[in-house]
PDB file of C-alpha atoms in Angstrom:
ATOM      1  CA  UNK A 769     -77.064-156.007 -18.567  1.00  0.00           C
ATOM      2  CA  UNK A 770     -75.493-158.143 -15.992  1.00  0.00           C
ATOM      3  CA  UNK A 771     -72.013-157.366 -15.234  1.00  0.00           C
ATOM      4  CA  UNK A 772     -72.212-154.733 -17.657  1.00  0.00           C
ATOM      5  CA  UNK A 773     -70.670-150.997 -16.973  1.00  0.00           C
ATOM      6  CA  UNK A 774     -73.619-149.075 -14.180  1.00  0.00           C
ATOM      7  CA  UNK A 775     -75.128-146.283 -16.014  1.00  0.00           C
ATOM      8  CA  UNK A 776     -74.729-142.659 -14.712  1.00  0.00           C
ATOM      9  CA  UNK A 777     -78.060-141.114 -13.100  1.00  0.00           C
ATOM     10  CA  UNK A 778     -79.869-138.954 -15.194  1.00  0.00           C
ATOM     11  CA  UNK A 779     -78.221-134.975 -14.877  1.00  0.00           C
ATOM     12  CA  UNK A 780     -81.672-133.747 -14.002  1.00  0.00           C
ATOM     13  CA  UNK A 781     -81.222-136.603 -10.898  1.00  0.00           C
ATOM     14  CA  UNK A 782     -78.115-135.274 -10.019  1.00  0.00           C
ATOM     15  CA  UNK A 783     -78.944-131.912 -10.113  1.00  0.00           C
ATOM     16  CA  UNK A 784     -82.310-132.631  -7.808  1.00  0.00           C
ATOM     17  CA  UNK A 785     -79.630-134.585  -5.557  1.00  0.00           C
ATOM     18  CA  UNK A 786     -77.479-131.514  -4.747  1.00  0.00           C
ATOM     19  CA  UNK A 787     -80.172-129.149  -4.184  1.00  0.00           C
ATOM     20  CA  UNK A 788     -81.716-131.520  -1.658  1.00  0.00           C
ATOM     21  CA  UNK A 789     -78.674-131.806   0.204  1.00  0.00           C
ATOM     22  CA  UNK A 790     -78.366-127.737   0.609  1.00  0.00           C
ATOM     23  CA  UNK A 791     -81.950-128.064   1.692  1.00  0.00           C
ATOM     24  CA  UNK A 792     -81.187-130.890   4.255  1.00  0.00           C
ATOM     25  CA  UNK A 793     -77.391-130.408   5.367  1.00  0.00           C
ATOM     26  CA  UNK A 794     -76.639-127.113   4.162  1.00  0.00           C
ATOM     27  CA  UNK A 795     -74.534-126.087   1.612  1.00  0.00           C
ATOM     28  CA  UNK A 796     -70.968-126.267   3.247  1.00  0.00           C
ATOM     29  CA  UNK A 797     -72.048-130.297   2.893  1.00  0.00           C
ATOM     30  CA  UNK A 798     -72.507-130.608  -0.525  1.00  0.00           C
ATOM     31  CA  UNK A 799     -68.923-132.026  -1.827  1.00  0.00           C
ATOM     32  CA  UNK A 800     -68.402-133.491  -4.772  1.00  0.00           C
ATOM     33  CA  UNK A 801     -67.732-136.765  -3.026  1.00  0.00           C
ATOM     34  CA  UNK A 802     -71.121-136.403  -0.623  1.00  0.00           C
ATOM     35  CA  UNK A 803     -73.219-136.103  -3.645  1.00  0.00           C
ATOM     36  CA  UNK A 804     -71.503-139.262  -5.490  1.00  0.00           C
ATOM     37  CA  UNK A 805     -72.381-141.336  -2.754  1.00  0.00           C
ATOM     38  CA  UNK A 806     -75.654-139.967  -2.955  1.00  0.00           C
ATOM     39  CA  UNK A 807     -76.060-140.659  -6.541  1.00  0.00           C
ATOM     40  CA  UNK A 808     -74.013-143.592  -7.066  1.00  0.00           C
ATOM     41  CA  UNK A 809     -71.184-141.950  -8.837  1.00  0.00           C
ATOM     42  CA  UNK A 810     -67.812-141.162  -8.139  1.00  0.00           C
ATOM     43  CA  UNK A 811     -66.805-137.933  -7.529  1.00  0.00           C
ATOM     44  CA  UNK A 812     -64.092-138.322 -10.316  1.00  0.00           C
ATOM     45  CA  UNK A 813     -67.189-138.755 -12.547  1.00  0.00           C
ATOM     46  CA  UNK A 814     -69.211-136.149 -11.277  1.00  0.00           C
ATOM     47  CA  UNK A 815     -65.936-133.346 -12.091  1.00  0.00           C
ATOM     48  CA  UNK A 816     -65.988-135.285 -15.507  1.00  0.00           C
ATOM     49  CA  UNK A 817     -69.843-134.350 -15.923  1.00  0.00           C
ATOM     50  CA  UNK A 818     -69.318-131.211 -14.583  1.00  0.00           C
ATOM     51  CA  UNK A 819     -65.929-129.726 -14.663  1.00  0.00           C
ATOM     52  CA  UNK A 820     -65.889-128.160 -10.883  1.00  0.00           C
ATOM     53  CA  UNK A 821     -67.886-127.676  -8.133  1.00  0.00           C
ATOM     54  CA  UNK A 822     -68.889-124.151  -9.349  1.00  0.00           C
ATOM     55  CA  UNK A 823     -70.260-125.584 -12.503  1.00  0.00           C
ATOM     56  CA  UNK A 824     -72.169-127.702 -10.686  1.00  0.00           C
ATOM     57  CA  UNK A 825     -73.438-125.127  -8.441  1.00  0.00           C
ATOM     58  CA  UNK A 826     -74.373-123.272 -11.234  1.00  0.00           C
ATOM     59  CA  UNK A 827     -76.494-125.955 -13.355  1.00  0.00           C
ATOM     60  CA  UNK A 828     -78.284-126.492  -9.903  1.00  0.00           C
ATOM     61  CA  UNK A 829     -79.307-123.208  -9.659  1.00  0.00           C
ATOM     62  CA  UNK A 830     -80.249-122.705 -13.217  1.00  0.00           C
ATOM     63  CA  UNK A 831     -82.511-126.106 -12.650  1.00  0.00           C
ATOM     64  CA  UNK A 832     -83.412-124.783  -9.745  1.00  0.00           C
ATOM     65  CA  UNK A 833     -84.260-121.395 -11.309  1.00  0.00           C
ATOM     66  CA  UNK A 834     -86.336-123.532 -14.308  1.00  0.00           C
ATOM     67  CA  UNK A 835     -88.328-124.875 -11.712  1.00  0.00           C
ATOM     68  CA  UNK A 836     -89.371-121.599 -10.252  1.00  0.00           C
ATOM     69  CA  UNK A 837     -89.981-120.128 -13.775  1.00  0.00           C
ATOM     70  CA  UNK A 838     -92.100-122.858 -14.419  1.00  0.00           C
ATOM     71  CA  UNK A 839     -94.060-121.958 -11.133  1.00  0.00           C
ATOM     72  CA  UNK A 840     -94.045-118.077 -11.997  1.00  0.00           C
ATOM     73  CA  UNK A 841     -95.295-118.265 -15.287  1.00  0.00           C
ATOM     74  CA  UNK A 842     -98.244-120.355 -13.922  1.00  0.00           C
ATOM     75  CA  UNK A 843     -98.684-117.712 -11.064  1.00  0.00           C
ATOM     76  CA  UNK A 844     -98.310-114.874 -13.511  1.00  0.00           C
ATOM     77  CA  UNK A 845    -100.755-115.368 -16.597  1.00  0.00           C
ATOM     78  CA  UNK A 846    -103.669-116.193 -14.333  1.00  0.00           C
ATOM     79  CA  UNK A 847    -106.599-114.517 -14.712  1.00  0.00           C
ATOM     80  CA  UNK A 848    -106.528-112.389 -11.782  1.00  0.00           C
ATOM     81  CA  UNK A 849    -105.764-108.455 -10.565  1.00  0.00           C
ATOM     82  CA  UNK A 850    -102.469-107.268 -11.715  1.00  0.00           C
ATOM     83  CA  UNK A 851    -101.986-106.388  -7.879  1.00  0.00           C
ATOM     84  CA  UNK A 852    -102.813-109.839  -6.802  1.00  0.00           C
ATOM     85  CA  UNK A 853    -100.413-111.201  -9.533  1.00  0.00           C
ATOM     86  CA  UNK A 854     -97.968-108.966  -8.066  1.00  0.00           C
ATOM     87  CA  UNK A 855     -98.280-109.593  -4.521  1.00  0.00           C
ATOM     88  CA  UNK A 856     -97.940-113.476  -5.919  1.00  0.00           C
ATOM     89  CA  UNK A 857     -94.391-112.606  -7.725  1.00  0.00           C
ATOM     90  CA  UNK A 858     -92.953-111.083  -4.641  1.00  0.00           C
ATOM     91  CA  UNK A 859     -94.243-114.110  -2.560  1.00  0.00           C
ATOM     92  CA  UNK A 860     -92.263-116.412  -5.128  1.00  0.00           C
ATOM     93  CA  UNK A 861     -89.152-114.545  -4.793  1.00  0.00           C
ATOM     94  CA  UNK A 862     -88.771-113.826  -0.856  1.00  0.00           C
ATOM     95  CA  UNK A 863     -86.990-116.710   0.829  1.00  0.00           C
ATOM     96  CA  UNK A 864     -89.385-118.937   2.670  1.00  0.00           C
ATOM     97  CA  UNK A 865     -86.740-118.085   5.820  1.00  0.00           C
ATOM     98  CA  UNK A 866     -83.188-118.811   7.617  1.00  0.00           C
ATOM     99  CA  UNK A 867     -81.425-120.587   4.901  1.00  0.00           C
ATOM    100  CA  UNK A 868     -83.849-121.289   2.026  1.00  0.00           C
ATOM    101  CA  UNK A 869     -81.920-123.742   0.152  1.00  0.00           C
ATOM    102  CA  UNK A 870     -82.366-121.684  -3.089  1.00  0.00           C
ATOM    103  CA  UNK A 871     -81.371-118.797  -1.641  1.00  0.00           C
ATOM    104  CA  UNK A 872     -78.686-120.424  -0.238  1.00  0.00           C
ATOM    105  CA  UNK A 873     -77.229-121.649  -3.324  1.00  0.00           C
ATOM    106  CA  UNK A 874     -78.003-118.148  -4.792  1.00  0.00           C
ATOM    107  CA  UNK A 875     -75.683-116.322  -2.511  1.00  0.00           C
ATOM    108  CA  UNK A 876     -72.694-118.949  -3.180  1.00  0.00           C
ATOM    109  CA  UNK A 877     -73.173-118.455  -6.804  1.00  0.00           C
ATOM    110  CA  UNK A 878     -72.990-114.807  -6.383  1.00  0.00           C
ATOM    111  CA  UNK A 879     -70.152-114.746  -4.165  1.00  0.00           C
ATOM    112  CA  UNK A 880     -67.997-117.313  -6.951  1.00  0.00           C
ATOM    113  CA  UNK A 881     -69.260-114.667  -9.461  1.00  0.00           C
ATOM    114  CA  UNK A 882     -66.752-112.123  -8.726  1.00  0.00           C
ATOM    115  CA  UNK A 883     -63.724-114.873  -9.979  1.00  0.00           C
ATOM    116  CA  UNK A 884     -66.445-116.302 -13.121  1.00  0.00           C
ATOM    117  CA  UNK A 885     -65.878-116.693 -16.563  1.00  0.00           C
ATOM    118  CA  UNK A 886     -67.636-114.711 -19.159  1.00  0.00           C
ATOM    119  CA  UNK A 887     -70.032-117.875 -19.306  1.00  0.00           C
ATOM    120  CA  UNK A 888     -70.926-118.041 -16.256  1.00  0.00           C
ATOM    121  CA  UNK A 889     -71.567-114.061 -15.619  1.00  0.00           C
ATOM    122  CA  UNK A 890     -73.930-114.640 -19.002  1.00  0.00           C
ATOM    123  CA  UNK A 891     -76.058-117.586 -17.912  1.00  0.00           C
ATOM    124  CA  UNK A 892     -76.464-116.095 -14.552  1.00  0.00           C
ATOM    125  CA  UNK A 893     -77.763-112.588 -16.051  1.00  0.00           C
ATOM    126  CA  UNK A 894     -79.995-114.874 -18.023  1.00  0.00           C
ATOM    127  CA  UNK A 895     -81.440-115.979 -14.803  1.00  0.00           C
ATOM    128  CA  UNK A 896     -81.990-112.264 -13.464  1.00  0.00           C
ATOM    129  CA  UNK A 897     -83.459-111.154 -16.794  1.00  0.00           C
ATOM    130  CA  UNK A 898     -86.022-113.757 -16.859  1.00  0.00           C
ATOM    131  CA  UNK A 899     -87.420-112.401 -13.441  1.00  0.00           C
ATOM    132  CA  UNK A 900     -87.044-108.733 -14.741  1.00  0.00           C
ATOM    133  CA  UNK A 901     -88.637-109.621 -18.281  1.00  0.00           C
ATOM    134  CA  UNK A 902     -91.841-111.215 -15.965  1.00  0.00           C
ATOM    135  CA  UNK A 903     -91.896-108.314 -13.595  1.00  0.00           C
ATOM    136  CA  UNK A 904     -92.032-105.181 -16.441  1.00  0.00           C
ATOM    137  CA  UNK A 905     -94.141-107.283 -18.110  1.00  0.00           C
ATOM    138  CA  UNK A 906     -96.707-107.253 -15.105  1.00  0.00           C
ATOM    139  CA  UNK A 907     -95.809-103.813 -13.979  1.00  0.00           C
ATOM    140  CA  UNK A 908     -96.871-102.668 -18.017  1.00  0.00           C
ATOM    141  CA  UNK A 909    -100.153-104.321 -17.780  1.00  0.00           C
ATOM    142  CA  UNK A 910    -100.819-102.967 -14.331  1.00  0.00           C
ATOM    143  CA  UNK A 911    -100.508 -99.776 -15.520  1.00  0.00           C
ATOM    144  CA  UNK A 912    -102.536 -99.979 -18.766  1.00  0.00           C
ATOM    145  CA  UNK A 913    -105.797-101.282 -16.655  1.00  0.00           C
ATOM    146  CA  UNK A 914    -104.990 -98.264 -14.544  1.00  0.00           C
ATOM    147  CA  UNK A 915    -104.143-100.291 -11.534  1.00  0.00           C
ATOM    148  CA  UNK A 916    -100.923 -99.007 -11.164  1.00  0.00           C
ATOM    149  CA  UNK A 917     -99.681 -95.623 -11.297  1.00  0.00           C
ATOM    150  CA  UNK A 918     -98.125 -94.755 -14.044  1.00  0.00           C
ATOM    151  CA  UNK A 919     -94.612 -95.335 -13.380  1.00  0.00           C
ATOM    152  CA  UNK A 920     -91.577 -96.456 -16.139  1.00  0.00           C
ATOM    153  CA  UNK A 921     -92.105 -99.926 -15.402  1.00  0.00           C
ATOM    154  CA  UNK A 922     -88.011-100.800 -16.299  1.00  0.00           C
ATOM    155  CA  UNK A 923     -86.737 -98.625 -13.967  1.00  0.00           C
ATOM    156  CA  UNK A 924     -89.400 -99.306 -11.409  1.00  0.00           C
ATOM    157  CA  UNK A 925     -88.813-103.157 -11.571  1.00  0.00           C
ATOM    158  CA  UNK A 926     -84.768-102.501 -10.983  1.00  0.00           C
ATOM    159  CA  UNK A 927     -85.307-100.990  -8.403  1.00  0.00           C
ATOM    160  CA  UNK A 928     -88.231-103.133  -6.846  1.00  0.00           C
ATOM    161  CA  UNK A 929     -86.014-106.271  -7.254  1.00  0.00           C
ATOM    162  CA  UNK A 930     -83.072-104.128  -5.559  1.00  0.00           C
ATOM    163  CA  UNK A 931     -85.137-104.143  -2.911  1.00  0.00           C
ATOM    164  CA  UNK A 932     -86.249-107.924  -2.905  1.00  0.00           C
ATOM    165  CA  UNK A 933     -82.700-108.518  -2.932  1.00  0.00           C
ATOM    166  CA  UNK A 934     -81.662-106.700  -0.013  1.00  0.00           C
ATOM    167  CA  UNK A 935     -84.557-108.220   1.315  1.00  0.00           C
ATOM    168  CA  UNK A 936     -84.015-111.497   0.833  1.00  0.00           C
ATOM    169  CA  UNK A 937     -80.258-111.802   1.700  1.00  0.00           C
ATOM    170  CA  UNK A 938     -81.635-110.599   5.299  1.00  0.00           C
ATOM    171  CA  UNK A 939     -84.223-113.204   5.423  1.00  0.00           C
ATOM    172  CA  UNK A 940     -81.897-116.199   3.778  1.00  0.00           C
ATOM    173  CA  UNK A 941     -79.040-115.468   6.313  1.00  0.00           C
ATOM    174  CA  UNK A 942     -81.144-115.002   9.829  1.00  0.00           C
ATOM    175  CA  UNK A 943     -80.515-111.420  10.335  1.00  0.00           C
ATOM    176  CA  UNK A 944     -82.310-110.496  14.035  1.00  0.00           C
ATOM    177  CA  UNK A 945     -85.861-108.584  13.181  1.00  0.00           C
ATOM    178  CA  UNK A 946     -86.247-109.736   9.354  1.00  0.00           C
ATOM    179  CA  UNK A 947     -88.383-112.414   9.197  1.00  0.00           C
ATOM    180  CA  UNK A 948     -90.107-113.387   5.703  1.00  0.00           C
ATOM    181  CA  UNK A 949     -93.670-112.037   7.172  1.00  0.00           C
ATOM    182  CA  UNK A 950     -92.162-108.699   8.198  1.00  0.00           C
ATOM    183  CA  UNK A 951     -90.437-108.118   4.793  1.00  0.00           C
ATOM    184  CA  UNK A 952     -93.720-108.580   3.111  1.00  0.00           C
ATOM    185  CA  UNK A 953     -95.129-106.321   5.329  1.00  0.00           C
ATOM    186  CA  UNK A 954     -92.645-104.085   3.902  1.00  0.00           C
ATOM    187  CA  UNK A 955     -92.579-104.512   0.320  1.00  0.00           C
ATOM    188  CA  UNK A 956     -96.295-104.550   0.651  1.00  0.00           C
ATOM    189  CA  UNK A 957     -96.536-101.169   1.894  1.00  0.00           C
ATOM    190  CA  UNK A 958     -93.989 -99.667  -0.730  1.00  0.00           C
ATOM    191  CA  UNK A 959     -95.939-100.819  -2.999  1.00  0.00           C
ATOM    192  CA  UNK A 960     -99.201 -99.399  -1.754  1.00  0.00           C
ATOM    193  CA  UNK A 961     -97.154 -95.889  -1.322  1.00  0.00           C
ATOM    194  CA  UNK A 962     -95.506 -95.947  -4.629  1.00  0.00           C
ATOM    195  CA  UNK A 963     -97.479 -97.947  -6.796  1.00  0.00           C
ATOM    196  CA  UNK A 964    -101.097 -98.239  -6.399  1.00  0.00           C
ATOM    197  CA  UNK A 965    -103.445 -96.434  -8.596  1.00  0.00           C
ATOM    198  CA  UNK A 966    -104.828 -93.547  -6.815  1.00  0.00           C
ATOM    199  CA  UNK A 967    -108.873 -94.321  -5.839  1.00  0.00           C
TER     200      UNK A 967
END
């Protein structure tokens, strides 16, 4: 209508706004009043939709982290080796290099963590569960074809996703000598030596 009040961008828009500015500018960029301009809102109204900038950091990365469910169950219930599935999994998760934008935004929210509210710890250990839930999952099958050995697969996906992590934070930050193919490498041949089936 004419004249009439300008409606706020959809949340979803908003949230795809931010996460394309870490990817673009970085995250130290990504102000409340940088994304308002982006979005056509002020940043007034953007701490009204969102109560603070960690709030908003933290429905990005749970849209973010929809997305790559989304992408991970797809990758996950193929019909395909359990290996193959895995090897897939570890490929989603690894930071595509110096700083991924999810990654990125991963690290920030993990760093605010330490000051969060019970909320916020809650919905972010939904976010780690869901990749732990997928990975015992695939780890349990493995082992009932009699691809994998047989391992706890709880306790082996901890620890597997320990290592990811450590991983990944060397990958997502630049660190000299850990590029995303050489940590493959790596994981790939842990897996190989702790994991594969004997022939």
């Amino acid at each position: 209508m004419a004249g009439g009040r300008r409606q706020a961008p959809p949340r979803e828009d908003v949230l795809a706004a931010a996460m394309e500015m870490i990817a673009e500018r970085g995250l130290e960029k990504l102000t409340m009043a940088a994304l308002g301009g982006e979005v056509g809102m002020s940043s007034g109204h953007l701490l009204y939709y969102f109560g603070s900038k960690d709030e908003l950091l933290l429905r990005t990365l749970e849209w973010s982290e929809g997305r790559l469910g989304a992408e991970r169950g797809r990758l996950l219930t193929r019909t395909a080796p359990a290996l193959e599935r895995l090897d897939a999994y570890v490929d989603l998760y690894v930071p595509d290099g110096h700083r991924d934008p999810h990654w990125t935004l991963w690290l920030e929210v993990w760093n605010r963590s330490q000051n969060a509210d019970a909320d916020a710890r809650e919905r972010q250990a939904a976010i780690e569960g869901a990749w732990h839930r997928d990975l015992v999952a695939l780890l349990a099958e493995g082992i009932s074809r009699g691809e994998f050995r047989r391992v706890d697969p709880d306790r082996f996906a901890a620890r597997l996703r320990a290592l990811l992590d450590g991983f990944s934070i060397h990958v997502a930050i630049g660190l000299r000598g850990t590029d995303r193919a050489q940590i493959l490498r790596h994981v790939r041949e842990f897996l190989a030596d702790s994991l594969l089936a004997d022939a």
